[in-house]
mmCIF file of C-alpha atoms in Angstrom:
data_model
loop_
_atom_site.group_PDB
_atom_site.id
_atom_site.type_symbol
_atom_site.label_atom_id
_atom_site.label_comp_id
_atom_site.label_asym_id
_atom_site.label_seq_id
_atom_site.Cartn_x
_atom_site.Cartn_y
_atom_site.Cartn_z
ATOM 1 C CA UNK A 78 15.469 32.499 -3.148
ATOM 2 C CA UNK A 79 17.369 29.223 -2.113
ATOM 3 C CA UNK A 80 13.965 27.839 -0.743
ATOM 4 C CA UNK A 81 12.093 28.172 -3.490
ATOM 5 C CA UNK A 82 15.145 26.568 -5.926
ATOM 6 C CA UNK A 83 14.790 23.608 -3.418
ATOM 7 C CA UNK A 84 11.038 23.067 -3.996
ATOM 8 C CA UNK A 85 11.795 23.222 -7.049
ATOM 9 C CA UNK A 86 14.868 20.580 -7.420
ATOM 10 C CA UNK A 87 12.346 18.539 -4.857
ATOM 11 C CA UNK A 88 9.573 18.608 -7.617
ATOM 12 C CA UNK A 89 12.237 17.498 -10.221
ATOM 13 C CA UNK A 90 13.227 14.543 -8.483
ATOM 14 C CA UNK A 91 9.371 13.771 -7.720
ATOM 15 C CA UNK A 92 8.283 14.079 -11.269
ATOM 16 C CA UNK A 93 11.355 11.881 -12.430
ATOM 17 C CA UNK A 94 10.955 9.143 -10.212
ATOM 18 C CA UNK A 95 6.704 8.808 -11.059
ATOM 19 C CA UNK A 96 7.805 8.807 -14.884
ATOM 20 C CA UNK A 97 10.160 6.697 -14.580
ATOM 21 C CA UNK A 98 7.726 4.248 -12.877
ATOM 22 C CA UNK A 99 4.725 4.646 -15.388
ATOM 23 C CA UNK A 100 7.601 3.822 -18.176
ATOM 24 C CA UNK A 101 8.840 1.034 -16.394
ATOM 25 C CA UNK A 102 7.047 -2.522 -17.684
ATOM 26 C CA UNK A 103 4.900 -4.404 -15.798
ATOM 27 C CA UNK A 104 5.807 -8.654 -14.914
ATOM 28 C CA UNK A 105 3.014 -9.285 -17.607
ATOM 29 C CA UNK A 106 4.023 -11.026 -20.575
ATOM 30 C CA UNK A 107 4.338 -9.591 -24.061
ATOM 31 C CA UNK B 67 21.167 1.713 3.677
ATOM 32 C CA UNK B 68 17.274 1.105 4.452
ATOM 33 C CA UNK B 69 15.974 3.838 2.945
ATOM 34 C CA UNK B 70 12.994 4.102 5.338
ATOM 35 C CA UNK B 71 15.711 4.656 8.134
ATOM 36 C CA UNK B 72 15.288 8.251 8.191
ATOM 37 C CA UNK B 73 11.530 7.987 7.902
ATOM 38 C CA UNK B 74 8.979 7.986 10.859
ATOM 39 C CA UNK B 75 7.210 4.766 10.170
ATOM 40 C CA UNK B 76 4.452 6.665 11.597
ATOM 41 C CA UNK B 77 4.410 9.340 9.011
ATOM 42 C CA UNK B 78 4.748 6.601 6.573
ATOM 43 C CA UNK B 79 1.273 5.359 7.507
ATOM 44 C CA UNK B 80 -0.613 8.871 7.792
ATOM 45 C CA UNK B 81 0.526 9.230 4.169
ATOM 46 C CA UNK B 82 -0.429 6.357 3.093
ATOM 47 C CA UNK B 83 -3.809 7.028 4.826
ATOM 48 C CA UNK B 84 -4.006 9.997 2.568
ATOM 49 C CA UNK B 85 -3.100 8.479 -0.600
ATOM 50 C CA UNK B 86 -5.646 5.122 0.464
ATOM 51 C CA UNK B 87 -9.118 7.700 0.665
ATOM 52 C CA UNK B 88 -8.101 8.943 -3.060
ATOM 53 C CA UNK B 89 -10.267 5.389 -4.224
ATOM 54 C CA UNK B 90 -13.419 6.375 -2.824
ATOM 55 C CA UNK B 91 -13.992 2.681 -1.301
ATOM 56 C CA UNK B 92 -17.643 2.403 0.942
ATOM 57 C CA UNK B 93 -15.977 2.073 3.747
ATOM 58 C CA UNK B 94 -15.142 4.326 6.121
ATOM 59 C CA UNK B 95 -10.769 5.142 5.993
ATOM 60 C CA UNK B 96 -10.278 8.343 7.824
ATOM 61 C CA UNK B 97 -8.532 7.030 10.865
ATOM 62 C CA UNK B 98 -6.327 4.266 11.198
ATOM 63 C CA UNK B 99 -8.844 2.547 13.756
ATOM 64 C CA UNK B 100 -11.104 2.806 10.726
ATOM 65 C CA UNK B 101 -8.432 0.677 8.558
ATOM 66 C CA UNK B 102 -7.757 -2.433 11.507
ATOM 67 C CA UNK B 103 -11.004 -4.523 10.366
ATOM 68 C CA UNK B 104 -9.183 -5.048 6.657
ATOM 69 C CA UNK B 105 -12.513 -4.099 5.008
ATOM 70 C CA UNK B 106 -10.771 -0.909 3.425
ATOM 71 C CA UNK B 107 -7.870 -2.555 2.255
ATOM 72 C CA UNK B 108 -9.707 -5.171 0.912
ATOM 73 C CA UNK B 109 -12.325 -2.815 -1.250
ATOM 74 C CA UNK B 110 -8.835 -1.323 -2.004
ATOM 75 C CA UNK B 111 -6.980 -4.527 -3.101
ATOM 76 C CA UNK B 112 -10.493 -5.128 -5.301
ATOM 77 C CA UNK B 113 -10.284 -1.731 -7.604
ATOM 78 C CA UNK B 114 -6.713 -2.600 -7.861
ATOM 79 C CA UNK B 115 -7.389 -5.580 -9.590
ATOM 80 C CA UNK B 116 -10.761 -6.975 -9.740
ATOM 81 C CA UNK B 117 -10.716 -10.105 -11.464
ATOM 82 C CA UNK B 118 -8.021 -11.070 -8.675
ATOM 83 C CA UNK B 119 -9.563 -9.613 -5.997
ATOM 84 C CA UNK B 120 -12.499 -10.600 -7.074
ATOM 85 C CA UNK B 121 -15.705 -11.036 -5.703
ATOM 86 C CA UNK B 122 -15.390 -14.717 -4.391
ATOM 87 C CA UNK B 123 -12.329 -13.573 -2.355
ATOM 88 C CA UNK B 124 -13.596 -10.212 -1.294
ATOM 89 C CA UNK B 125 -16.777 -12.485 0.369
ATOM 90 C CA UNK B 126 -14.171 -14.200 2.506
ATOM 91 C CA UNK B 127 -13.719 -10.339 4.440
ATOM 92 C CA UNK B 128 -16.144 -10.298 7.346
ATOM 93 C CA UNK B 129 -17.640 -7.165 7.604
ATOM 94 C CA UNK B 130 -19.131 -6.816 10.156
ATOM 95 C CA UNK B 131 -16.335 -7.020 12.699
ATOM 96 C CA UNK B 132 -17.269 -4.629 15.401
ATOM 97 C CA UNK B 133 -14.083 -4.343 18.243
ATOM 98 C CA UNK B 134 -13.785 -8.211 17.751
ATOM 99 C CA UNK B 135 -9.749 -8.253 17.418
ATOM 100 C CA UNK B 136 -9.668 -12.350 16.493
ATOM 101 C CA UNK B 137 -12.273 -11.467 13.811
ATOM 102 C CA UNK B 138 -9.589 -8.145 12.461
ATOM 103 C CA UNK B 139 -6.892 -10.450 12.853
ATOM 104 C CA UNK B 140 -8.506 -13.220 10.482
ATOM 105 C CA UNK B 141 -9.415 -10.445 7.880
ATOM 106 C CA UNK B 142 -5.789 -9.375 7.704
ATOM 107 C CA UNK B 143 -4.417 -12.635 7.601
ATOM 108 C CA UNK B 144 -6.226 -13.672 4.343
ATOM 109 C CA UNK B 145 -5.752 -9.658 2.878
ATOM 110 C CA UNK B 146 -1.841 -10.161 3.233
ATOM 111 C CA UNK B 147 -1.691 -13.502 2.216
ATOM 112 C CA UNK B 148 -4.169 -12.200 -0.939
ATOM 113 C CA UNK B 149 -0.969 -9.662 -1.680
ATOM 114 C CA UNK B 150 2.013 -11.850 -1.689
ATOM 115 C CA UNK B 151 0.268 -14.017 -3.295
ATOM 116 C CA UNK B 152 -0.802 -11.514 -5.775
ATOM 117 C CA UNK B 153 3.184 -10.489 -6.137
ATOM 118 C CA UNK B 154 3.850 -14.309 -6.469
ATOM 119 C CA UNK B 155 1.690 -14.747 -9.474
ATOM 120 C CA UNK B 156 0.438 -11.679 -11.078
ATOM 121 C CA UNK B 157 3.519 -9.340 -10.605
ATOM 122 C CA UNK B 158 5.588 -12.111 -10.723
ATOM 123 C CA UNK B 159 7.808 -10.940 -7.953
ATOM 124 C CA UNK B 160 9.176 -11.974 -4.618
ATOM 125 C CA UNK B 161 9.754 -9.974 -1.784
ATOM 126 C CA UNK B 162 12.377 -10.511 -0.149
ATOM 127 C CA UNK B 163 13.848 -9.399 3.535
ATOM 128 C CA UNK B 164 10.737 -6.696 3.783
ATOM 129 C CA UNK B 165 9.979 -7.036 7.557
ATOM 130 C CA UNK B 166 6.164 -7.976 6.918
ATOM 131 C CA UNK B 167 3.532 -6.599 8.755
ATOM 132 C CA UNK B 168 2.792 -7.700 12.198
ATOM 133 C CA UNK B 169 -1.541 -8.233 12.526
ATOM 134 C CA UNK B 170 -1.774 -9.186 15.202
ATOM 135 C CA UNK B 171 -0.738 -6.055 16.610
ATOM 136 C CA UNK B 172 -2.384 -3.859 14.069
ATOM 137 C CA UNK B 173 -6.014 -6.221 14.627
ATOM 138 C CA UNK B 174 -5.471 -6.033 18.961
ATOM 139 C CA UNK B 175 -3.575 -2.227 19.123
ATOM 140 C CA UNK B 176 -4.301 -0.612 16.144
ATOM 141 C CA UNK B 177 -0.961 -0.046 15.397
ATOM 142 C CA UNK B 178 -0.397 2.697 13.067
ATOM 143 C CA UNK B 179 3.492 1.692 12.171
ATOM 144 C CA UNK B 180 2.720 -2.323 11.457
ATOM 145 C CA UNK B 181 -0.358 -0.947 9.546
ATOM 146 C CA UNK B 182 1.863 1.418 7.473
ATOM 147 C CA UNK B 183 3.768 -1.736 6.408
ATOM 148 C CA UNK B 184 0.549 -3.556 5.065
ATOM 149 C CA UNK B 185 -0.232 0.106 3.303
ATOM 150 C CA UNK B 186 3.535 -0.262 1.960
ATOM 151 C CA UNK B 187 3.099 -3.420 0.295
ATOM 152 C CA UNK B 188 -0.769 -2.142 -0.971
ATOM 153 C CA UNK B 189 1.499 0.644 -2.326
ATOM 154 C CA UNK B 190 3.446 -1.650 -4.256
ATOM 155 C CA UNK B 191 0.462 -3.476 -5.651
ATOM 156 C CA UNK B 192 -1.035 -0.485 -7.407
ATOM 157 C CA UNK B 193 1.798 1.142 -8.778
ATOM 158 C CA UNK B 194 3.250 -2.353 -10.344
ATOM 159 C CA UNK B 195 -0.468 -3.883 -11.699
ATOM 160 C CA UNK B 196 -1.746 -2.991 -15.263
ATOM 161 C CA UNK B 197 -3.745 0.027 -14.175
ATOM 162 C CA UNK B 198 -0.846 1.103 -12.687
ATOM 163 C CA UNK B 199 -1.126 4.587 -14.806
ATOM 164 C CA UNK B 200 -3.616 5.452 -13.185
ATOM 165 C CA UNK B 201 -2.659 5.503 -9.740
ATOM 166 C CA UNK B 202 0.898 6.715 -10.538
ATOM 167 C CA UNK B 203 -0.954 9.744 -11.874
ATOM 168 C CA UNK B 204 -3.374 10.162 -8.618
ATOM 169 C CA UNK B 205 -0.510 10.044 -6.525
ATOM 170 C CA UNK B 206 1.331 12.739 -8.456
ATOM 171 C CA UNK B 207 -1.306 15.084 -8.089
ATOM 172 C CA UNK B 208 -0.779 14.571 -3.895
ATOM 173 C CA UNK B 209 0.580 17.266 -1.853
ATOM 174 C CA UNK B 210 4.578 17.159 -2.001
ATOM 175 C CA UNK B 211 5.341 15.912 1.140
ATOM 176 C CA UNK B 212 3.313 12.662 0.663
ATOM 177 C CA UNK B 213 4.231 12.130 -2.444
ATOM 178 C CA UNK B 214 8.132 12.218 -1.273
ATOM 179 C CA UNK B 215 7.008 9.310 1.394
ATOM 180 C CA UNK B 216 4.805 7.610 -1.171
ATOM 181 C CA UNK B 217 8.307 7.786 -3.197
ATOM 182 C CA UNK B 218 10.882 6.654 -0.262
ATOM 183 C CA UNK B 219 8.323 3.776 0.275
ATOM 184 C CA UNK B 220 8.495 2.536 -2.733
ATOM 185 C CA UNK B 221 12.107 3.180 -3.309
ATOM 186 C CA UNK B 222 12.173 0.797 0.114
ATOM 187 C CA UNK B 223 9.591 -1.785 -1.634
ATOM 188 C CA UNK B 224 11.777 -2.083 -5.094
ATOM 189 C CA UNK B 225 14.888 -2.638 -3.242
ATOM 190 C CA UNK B 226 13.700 -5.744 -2.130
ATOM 191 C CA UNK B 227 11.761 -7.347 -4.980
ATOM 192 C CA UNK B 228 13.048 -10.064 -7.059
ATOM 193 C CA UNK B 229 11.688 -11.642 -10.291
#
């Protein structure tokens, strides 16, 4: 089903933008 | 390319609506009439970081604000100045060419786009302060098609932040 392989490439890029933000560093020192 | 071009800045703000009731402030943030005094945002800005937004500045908000525009206008003044000051010195980032929000016309129209800016940059606080964790995580719980704006928005917000 080509809709449900989109939701599913749509969740993908979702859940590797959010972890790449909560790995990302924050401006504080250290 | 802005990546917000494609983007109702409309739907921007309804999402961000969404994603601003998942702090459980006092206040009242169903509606974006409900979010034009700055009391919201400001209870908001406080959980985000408390010892900035702390109690001192929070007492600054007027309340009690009733359908007095000047009075919504003042809140919002000192609530954006409280962020980019807050990306000045705590995040230690600029931004730079981000159209900032207009409060006069969210304070006198309610205006749901200009308020979807000042959500934008509120956005940007939480998910770039030390707690951020936690509200990455709340947000990725969110229905799909907020989170995707919640992303685009701060796609839009990184693209023009500078150490």
């Amino acid at each position: 089903d080509p809709n449900m392989k989109g939701a599913a490439a749509n969740e993908g890029v979702l859940a590797n933008f959010f972890n790449s933000l909560l790995s990302k560093k924050t401006g504080t020192p250290g | 390319m802005n990546p917000l071009e494609s983007v109702d800045r409309v739907e921007l703000c309804e999402s961000l609506l969404t994603w601003i009731q998942t702090f459980g402030v006092e206040a009242p943030c169903k509606t974006v009439e409900d979010l034009t005094s700055g009391v919201v945002m400001a209870q908001v800005l406080q959980k985000i970081d408390p010892s900035y937004f702390d109690d001192n500045w929070i007492n600054r908000i007027k309340t009690e604000v009733g359908d007095n525009w000047r009075l919504k206008i003042s809140n919002l003044k000192k609530i954006l100045k409280g962020i980019l000051d807050y990306n000045h010195e705590v995040l230690g980032q600029q931004i730079n060419d981000f159209t900032l929000p207009d409060v006069n016309l969210i304070g006198e129209h309610s205006d749901a786009s200009e308020l979807g800016r000042m959500l934008q940059l509120i956005l940007g606080c939480a998910v770039n302060c030390e707690q951020k964790q936690e509200y990455i995580k709340t947000i990725m719980m969110m229905e799909e098609s907020v989170q995707h704006v919640v992303m685009t928005a701060i796609q839009e917000l990184m693209s023009k932040e500078t150490p």
